Short mmCIF file of C-alpha atoms in Angstrom, two decimals:
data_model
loop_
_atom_site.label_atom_id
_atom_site.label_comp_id
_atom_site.label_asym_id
_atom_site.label_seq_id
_atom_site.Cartn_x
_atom_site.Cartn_y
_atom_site.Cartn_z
CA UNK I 1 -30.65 120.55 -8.91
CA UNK I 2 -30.37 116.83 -8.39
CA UNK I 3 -33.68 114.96 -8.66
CA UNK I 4 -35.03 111.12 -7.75
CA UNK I 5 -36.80 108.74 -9.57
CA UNK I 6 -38.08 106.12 -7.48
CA UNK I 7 -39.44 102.69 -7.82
CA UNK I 8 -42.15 101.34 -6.35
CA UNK I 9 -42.77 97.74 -4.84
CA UNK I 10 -39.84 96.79 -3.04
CA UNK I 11 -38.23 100.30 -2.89
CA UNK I 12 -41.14 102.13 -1.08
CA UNK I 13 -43.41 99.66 -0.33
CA UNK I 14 -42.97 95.88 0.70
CA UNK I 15 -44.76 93.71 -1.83
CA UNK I 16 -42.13 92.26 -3.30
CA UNK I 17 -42.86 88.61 -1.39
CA UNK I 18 -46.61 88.54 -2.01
CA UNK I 19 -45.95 89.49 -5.93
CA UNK I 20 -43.88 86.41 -5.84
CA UNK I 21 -46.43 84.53 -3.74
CA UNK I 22 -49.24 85.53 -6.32
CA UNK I 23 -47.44 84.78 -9.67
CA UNK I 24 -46.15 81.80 -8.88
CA UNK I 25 -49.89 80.86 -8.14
CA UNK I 26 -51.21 82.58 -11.04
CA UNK I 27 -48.99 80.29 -13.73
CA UNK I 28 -49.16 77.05 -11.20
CA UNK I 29 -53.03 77.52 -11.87
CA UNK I 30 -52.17 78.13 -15.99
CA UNK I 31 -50.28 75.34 -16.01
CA UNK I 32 -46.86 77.16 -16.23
CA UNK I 33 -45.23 75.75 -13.04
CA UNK I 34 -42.04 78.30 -12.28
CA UNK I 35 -39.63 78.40 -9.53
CA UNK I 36 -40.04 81.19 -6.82
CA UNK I 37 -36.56 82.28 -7.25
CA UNK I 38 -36.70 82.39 -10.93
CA UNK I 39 -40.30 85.07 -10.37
CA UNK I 40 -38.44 86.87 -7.48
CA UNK I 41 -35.00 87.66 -9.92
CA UNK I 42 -38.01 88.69 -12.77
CA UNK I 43 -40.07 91.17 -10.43
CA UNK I 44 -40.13 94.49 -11.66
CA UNK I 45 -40.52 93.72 -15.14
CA UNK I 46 -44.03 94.33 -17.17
CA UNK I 47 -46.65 92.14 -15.99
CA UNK I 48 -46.47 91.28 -19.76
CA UNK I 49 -42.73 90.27 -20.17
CA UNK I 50 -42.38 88.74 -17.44
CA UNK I 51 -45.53 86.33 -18.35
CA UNK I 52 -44.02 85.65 -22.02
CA UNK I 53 -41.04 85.02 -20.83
CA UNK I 54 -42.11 82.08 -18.43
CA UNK I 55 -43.97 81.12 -21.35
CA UNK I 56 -40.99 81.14 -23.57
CA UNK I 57 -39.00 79.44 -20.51
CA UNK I 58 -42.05 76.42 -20.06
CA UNK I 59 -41.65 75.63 -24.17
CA UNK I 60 -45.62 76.80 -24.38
CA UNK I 61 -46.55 80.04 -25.92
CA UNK I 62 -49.53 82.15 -24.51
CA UNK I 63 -51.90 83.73 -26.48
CA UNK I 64 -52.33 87.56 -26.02
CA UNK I 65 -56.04 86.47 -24.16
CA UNK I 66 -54.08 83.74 -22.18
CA UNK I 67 -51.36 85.88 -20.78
CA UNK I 68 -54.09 88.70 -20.13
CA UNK I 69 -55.95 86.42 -18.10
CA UNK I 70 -52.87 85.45 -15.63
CA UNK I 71 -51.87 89.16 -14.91
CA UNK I 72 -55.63 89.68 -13.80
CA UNK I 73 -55.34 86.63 -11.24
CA UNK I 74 -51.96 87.31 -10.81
CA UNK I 75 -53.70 90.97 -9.47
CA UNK I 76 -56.60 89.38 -8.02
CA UNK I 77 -54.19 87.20 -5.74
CA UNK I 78 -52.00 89.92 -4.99
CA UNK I 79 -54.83 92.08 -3.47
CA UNK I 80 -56.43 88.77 -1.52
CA UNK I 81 -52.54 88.01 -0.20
CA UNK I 82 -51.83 91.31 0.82
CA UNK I 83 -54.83 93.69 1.76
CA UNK I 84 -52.92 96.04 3.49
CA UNK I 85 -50.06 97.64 2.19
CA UNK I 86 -46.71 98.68 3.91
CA UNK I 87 -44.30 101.51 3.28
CA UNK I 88 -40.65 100.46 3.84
CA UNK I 89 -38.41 101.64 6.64
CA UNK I 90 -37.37 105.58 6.36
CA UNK I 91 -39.95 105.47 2.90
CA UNK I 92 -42.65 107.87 4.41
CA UNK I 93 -40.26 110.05 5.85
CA UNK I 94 -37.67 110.32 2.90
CA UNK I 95 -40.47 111.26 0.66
CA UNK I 96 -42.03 113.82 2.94
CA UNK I 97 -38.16 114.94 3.47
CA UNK I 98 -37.99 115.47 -0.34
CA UNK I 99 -41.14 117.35 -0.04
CA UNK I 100 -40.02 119.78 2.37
CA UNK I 101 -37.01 120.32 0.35
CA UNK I 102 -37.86 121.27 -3.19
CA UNK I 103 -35.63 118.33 -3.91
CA UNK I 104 -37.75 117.27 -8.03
CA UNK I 105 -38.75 113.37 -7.21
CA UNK I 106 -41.43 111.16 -8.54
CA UNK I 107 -42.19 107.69 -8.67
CA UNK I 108 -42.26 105.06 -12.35
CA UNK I 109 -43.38 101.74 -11.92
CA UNK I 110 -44.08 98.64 -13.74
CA UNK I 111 -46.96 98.13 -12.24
CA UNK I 112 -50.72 99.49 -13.00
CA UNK I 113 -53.61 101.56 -11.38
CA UNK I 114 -55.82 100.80 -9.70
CA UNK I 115 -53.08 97.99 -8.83
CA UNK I 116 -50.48 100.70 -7.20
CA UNK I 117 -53.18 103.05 -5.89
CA UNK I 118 -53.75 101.46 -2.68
CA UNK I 119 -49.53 101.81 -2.72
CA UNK I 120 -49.68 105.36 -3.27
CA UNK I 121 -52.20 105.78 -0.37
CA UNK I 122 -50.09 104.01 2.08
CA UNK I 123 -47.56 106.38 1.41
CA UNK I 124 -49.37 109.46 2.12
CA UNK I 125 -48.43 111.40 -1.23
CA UNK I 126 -49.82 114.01 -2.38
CA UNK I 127 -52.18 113.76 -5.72
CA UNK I 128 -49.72 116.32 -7.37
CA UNK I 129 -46.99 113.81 -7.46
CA UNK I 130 -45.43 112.84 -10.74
CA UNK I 131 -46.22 109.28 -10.69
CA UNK I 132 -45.77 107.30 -14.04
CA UNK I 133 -46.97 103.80 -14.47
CA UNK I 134 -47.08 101.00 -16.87
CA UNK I 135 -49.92 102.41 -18.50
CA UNK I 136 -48.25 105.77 -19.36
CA UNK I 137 -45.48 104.32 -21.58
CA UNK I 138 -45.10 101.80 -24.05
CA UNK I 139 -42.48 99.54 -23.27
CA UNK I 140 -41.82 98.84 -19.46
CA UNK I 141 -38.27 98.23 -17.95
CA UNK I 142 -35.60 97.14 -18.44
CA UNK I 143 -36.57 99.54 -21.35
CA UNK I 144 -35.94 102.90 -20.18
CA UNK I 145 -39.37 104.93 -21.08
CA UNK I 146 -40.46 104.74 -17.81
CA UNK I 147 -37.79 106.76 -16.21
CA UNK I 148 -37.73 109.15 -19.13
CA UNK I 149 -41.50 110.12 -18.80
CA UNK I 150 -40.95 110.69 -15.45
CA UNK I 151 -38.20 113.14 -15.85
CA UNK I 152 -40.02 114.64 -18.62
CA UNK I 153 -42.89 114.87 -16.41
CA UNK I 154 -40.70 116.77 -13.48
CA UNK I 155 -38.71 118.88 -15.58
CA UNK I 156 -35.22 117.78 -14.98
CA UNK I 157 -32.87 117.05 -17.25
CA UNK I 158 -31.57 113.44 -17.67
CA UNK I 159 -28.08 113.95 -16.36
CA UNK I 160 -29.50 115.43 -13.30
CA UNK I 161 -31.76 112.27 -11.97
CA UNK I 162 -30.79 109.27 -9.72
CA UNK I 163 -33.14 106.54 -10.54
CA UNK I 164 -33.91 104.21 -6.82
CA UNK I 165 -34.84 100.87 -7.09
CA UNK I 166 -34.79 97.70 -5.53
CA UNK I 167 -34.57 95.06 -8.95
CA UNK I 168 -31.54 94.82 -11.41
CA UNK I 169 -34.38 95.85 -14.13
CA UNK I 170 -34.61 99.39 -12.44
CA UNK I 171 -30.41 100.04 -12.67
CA UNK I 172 -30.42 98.47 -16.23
CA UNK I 173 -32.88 100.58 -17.02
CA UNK I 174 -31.84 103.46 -16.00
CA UNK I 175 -28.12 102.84 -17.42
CA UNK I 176 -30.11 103.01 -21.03
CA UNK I 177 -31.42 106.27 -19.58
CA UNK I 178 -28.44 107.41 -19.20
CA UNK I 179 -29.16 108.06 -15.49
CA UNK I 180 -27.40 107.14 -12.29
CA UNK I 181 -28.91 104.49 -10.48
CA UNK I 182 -28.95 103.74 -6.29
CA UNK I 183 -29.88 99.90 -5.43
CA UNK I 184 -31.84 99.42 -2.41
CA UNK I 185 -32.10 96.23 -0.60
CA UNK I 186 -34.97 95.66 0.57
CA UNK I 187 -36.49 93.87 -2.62
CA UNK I 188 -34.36 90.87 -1.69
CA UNK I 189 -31.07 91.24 -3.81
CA UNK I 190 -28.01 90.94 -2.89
CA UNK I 191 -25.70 93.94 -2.99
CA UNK I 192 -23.35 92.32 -4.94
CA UNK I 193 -26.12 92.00 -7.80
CA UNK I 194 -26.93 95.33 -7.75
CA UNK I 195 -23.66 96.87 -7.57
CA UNK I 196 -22.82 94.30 -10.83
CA UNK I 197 -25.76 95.64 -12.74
CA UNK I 198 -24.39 98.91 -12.59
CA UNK I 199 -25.72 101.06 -9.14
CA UNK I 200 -23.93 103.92 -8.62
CA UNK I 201 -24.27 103.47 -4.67
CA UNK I 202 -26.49 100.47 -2.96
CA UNK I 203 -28.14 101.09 0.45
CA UNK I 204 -30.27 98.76 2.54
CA UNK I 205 -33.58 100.16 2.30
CA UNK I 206 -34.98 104.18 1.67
CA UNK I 207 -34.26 105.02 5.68
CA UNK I 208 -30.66 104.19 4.97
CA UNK I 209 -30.44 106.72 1.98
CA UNK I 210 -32.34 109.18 4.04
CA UNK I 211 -29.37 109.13 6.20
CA UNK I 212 -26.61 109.11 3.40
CA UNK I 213 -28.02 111.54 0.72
CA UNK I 214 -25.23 114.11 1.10
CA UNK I 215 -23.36 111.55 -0.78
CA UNK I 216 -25.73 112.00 -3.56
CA UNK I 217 -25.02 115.63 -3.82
CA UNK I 218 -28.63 116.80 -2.60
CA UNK A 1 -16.07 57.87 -0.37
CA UNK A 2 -17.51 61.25 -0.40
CA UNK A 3 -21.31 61.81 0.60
CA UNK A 4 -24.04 64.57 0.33
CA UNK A 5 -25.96 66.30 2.92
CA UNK A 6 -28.81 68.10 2.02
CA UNK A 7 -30.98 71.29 3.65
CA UNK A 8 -34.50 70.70 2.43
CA UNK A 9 -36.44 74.04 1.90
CA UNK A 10 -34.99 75.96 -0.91
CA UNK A 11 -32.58 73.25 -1.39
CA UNK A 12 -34.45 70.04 -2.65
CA UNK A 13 -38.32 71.64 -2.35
CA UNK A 14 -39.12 75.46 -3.27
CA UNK A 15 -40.60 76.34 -0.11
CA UNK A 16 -38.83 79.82 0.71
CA UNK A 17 -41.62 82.39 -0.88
CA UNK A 18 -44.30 80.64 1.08
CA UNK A 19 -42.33 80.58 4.36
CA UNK A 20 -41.18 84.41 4.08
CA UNK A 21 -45.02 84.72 3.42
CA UNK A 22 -46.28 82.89 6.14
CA UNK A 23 -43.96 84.21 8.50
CA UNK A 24 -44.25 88.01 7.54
CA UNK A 25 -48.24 87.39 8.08
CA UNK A 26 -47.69 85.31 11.97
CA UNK A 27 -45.38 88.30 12.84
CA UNK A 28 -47.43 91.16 11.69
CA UNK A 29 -50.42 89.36 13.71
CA UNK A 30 -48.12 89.28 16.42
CA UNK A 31 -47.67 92.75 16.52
CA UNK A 32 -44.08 92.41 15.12
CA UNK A 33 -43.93 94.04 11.36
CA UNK A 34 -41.02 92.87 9.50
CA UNK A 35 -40.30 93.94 5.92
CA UNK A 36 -40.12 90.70 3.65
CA UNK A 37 -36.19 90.99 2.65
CA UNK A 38 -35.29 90.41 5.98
CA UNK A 39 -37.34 86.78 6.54
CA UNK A 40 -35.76 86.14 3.56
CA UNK A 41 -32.37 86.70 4.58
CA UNK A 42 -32.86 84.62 7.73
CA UNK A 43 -34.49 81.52 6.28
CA UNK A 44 -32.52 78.02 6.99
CA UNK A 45 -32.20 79.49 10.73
CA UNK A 46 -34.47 77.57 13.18
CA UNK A 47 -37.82 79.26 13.58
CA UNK A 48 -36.68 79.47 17.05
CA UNK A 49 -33.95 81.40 16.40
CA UNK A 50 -35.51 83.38 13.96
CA UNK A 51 -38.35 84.37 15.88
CA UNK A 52 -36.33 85.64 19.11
CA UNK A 53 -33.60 87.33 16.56
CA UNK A 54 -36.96 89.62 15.04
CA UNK A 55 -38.59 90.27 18.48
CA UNK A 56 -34.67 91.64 19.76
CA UNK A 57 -34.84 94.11 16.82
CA UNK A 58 -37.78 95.21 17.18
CA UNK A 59 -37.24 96.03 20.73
CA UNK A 60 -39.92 93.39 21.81
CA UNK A 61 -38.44 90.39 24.01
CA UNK A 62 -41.19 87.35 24.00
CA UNK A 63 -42.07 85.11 26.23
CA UNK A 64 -40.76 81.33 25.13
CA UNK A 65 -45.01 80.80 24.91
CA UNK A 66 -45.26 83.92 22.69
CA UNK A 67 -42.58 82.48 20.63
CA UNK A 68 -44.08 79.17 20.55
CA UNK A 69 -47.23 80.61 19.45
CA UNK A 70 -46.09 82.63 16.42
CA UNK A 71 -44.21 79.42 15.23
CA UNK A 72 -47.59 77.68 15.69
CA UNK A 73 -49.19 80.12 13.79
CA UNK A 74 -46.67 80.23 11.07
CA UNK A 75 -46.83 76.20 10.62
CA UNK A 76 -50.67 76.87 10.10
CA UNK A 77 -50.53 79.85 7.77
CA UNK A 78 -47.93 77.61 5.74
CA UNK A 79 -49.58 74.50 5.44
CA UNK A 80 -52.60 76.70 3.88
CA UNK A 81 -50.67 78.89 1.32
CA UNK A 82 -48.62 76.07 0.18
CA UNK A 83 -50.69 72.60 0.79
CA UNK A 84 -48.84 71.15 -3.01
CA UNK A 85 -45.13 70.51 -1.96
CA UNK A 86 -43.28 71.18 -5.40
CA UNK A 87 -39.36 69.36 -5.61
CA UNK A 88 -37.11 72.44 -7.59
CA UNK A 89 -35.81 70.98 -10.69
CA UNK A 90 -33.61 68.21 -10.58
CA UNK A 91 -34.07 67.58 -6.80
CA UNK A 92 -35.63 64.45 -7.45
CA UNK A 93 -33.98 63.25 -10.60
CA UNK A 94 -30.24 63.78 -8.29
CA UNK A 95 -31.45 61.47 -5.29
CA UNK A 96 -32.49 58.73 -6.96
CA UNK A 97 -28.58 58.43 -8.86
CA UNK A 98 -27.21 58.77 -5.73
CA UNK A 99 -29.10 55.99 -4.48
CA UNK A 100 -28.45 54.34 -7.54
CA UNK A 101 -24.96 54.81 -7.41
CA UNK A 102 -24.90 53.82 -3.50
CA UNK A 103 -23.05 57.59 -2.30
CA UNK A 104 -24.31 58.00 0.91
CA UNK A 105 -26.33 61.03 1.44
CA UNK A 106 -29.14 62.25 3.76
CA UNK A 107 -31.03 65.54 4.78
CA UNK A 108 -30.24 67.93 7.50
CA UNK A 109 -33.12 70.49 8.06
CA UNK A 110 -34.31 73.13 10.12
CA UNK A 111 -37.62 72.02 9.65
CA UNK A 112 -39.10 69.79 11.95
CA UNK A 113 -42.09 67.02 11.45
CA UNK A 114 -44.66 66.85 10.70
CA UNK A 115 -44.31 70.28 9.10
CA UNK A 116 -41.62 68.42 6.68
CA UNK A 117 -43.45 65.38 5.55
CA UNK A 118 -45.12 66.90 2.79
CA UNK A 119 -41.97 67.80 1.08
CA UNK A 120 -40.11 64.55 2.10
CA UNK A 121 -43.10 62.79 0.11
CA UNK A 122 -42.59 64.95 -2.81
CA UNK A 123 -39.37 64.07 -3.33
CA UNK A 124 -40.37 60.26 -3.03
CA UNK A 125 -37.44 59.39 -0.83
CA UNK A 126 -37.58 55.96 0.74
CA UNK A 127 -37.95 55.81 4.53
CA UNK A 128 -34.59 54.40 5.29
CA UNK A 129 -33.12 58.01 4.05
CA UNK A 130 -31.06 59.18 6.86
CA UNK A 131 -33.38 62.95 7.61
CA UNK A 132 -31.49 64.76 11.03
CA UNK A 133 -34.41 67.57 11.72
CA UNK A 134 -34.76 70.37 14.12
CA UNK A 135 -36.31 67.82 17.02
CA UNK A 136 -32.92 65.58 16.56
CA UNK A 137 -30.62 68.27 17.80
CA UNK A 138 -30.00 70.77 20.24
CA UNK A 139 -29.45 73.92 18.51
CA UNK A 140 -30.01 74.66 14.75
CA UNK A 141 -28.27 76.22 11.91
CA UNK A 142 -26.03 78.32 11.96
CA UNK A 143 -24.29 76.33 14.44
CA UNK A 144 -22.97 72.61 13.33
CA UNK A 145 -25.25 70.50 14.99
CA UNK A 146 -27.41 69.14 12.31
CA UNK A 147 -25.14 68.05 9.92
CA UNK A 148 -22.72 66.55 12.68
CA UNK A 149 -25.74 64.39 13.53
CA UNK A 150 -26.16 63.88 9.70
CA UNK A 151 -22.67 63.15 8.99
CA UNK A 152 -22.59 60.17 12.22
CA UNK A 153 -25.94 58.72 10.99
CA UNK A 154 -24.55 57.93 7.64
CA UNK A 155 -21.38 56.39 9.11
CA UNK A 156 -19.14 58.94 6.47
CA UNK A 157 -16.14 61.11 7.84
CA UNK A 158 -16.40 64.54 7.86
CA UNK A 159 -14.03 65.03 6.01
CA UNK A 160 -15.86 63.35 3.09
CA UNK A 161 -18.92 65.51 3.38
CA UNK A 162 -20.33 68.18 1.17
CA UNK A 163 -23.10 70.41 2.36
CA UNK A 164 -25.49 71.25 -0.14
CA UNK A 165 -27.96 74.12 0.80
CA UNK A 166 -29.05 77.31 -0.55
CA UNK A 167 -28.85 79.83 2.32
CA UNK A 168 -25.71 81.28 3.75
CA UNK A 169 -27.05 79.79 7.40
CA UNK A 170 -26.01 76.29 5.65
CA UNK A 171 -22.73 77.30 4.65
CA UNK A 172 -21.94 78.75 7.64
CA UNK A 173 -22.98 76.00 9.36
CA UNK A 174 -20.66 73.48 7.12
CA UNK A 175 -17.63 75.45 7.80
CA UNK A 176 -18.63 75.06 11.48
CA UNK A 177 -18.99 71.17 11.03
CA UNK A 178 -15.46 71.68 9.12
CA UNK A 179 -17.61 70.45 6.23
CA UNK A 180 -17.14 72.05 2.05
CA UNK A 181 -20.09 73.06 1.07
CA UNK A 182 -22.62 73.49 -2.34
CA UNK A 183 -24.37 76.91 -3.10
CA UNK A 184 -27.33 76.14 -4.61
CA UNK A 185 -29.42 79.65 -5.92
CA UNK A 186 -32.65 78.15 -5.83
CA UNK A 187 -33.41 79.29 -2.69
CA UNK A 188 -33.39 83.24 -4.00
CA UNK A 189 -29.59 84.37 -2.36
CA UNK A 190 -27.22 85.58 -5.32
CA UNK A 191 -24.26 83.56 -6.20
CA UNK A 192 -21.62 86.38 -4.48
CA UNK A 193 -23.59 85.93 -1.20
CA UNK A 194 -23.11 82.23 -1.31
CA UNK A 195 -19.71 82.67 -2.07
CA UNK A 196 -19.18 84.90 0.66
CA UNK A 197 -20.51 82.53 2.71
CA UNK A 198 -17.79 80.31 2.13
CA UNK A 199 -19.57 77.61 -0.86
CA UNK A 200 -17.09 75.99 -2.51
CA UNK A 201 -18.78 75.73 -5.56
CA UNK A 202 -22.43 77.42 -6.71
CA UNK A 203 -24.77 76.03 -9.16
CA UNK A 204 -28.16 77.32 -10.35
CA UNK A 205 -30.14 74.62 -8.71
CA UNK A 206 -30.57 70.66 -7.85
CA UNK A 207 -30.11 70.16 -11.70
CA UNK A 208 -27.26 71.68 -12.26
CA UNK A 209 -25.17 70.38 -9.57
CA UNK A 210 -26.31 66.93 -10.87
CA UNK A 211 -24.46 67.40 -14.30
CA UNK A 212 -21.87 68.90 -12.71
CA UNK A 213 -21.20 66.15 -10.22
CA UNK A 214 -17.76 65.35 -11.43
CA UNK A 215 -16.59 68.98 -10.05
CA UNK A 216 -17.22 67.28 -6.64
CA UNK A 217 -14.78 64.15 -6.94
CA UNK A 218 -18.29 62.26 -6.96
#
């Protein structure tokens, strides 16, 4: 039995722009000016790489208070940008599709509750759902410990997940989980990028591999 | 004597997170949800265009008022997100040599004043730069018309013009004008879509197509 691990922001749900929107604020205001593109290309990373790295990038290292301090307005920005939350195309119905189906899925994401709850809600899933967050594990992607909980946490074995994700951190990730990987685009990548960093199949967005799963096998 | 003609947003300013912002949030309030990715991919296009383009897929036909209004709205939303205009790296640094070094250049946008002026300050260009915007021409990007208009007001040959934007609406739009054209990523496209596009070369950003000038016969 095949099973998916999905992604979160920017595979299910579209908050890919305002997370942009809300770090490049976040290190503007810290005084660690960064190009949009350079934040979009980083999204789905740790909250906590991502801000060393800009810090590496900008010449200044952060102190562990310092980069604390711009992931909480980085999430206090988010939520004022965006207080509603929006499930990508074919999302609600792929999941509930899954659901019907006995088809093993869950979701592993970089990002935090109660960050990701409000997510989760706009999805309609049930409580029961394996869902694995940053919290959960210790390193976040591309390091693969995400996607392993999670299939640890469904009861699959590794050969038998796809992981789905939007962000060349989820297919690198899951190559060092020794998973399959299926790009979607709706983050804002390019196919071209996700097919390079290794996706097994790339789709537009989750209504798109509603429609082609058979060619998954499930 | 060969010349440069810029696009502005993405290109020369990093503008495109806060106009995929702005836009997703004067389209939602217009009753027309569109996921993020797909502003994205549409940016460079006049907001004219644009705006009809998302109302025909989502089955919604406006009124030329209706469409004038979300435009309106998306100027406002805009000018509040992003009131600091921030030149990408290098942007600035690149048009003072070429003044320096008397190549002709100037700025072909889809923008139009007074939306523009912040980002034309930013950039400290002096008012005699030749700037062809969206109220100069008839129709906007992807067709040629801006950077014909460009190309005349700097008294060059178009066969001595490079286009220098970051979204594939400006390279189309070069190979239009029979024009080569400069990827630039800084806009958030991958390099294989700007390729595919038609760019004759790709660099990372503003900077990097400064020290790489010579590649241009410049």
């Amino acid at each position: 039995m095949k099973a998916l691990i999905f992604d979160l922001d920017g595979t299910l749900i579209d908050t890919v722009y305002a997370h942009v929107f809300a770090w490049q604020q976040a290190l503007a205001e810290a005084g660690l000016p960064i190009e949009g593109w350079r934040i979009h290309r980083r999204i789905g990373m740790s909250g906590g790489l991502f801000t060393r790295a800009v810090a590496r990038e900008a010449g200044r290292p952060l102190t562990d208070d310092e980069a604390e301090g711009i992931q909480r307005r980085h999430g206090a920005l988010f939520r004022e940008l965006l207080p509603e939350r929006r499930p990508l195309p074919g999302a609600v119905e792929l999941l509930g599709w899954l659901r019907e189906n006995g088809v093993p899925h869950g979701i592993a994401t970089s990002g935090r509750r109660p960050e990701i709850d409000a997510s989760l809600e706009a999805l309609g899933v049930p409580p029961e759902m394996v869902v694995v967050d940053r919290g959960d594990v210790l390193r976040a992607k591309p390091e693969p410990d995400l996607f392993l909980a999670c299939q640890q946490r469904m009861g699959v074995g590794v050969a038998d997940c796809y992981v789905v994700g939007d962000a060349v951190w989820d297919l690198l990730a899951a190559r060092r989980a020794s998973m399959l990987s299926v790009g979607l685009q709706s983050g804002g990548y390019g196919e071209d990028e996700l097919l390079a960093a290794g996706a097994y199949r790339v789709y537009r967005d989750a209504g798109e591999l509603h429609r082609s799963i058979d060619e998954l096998g499930i």
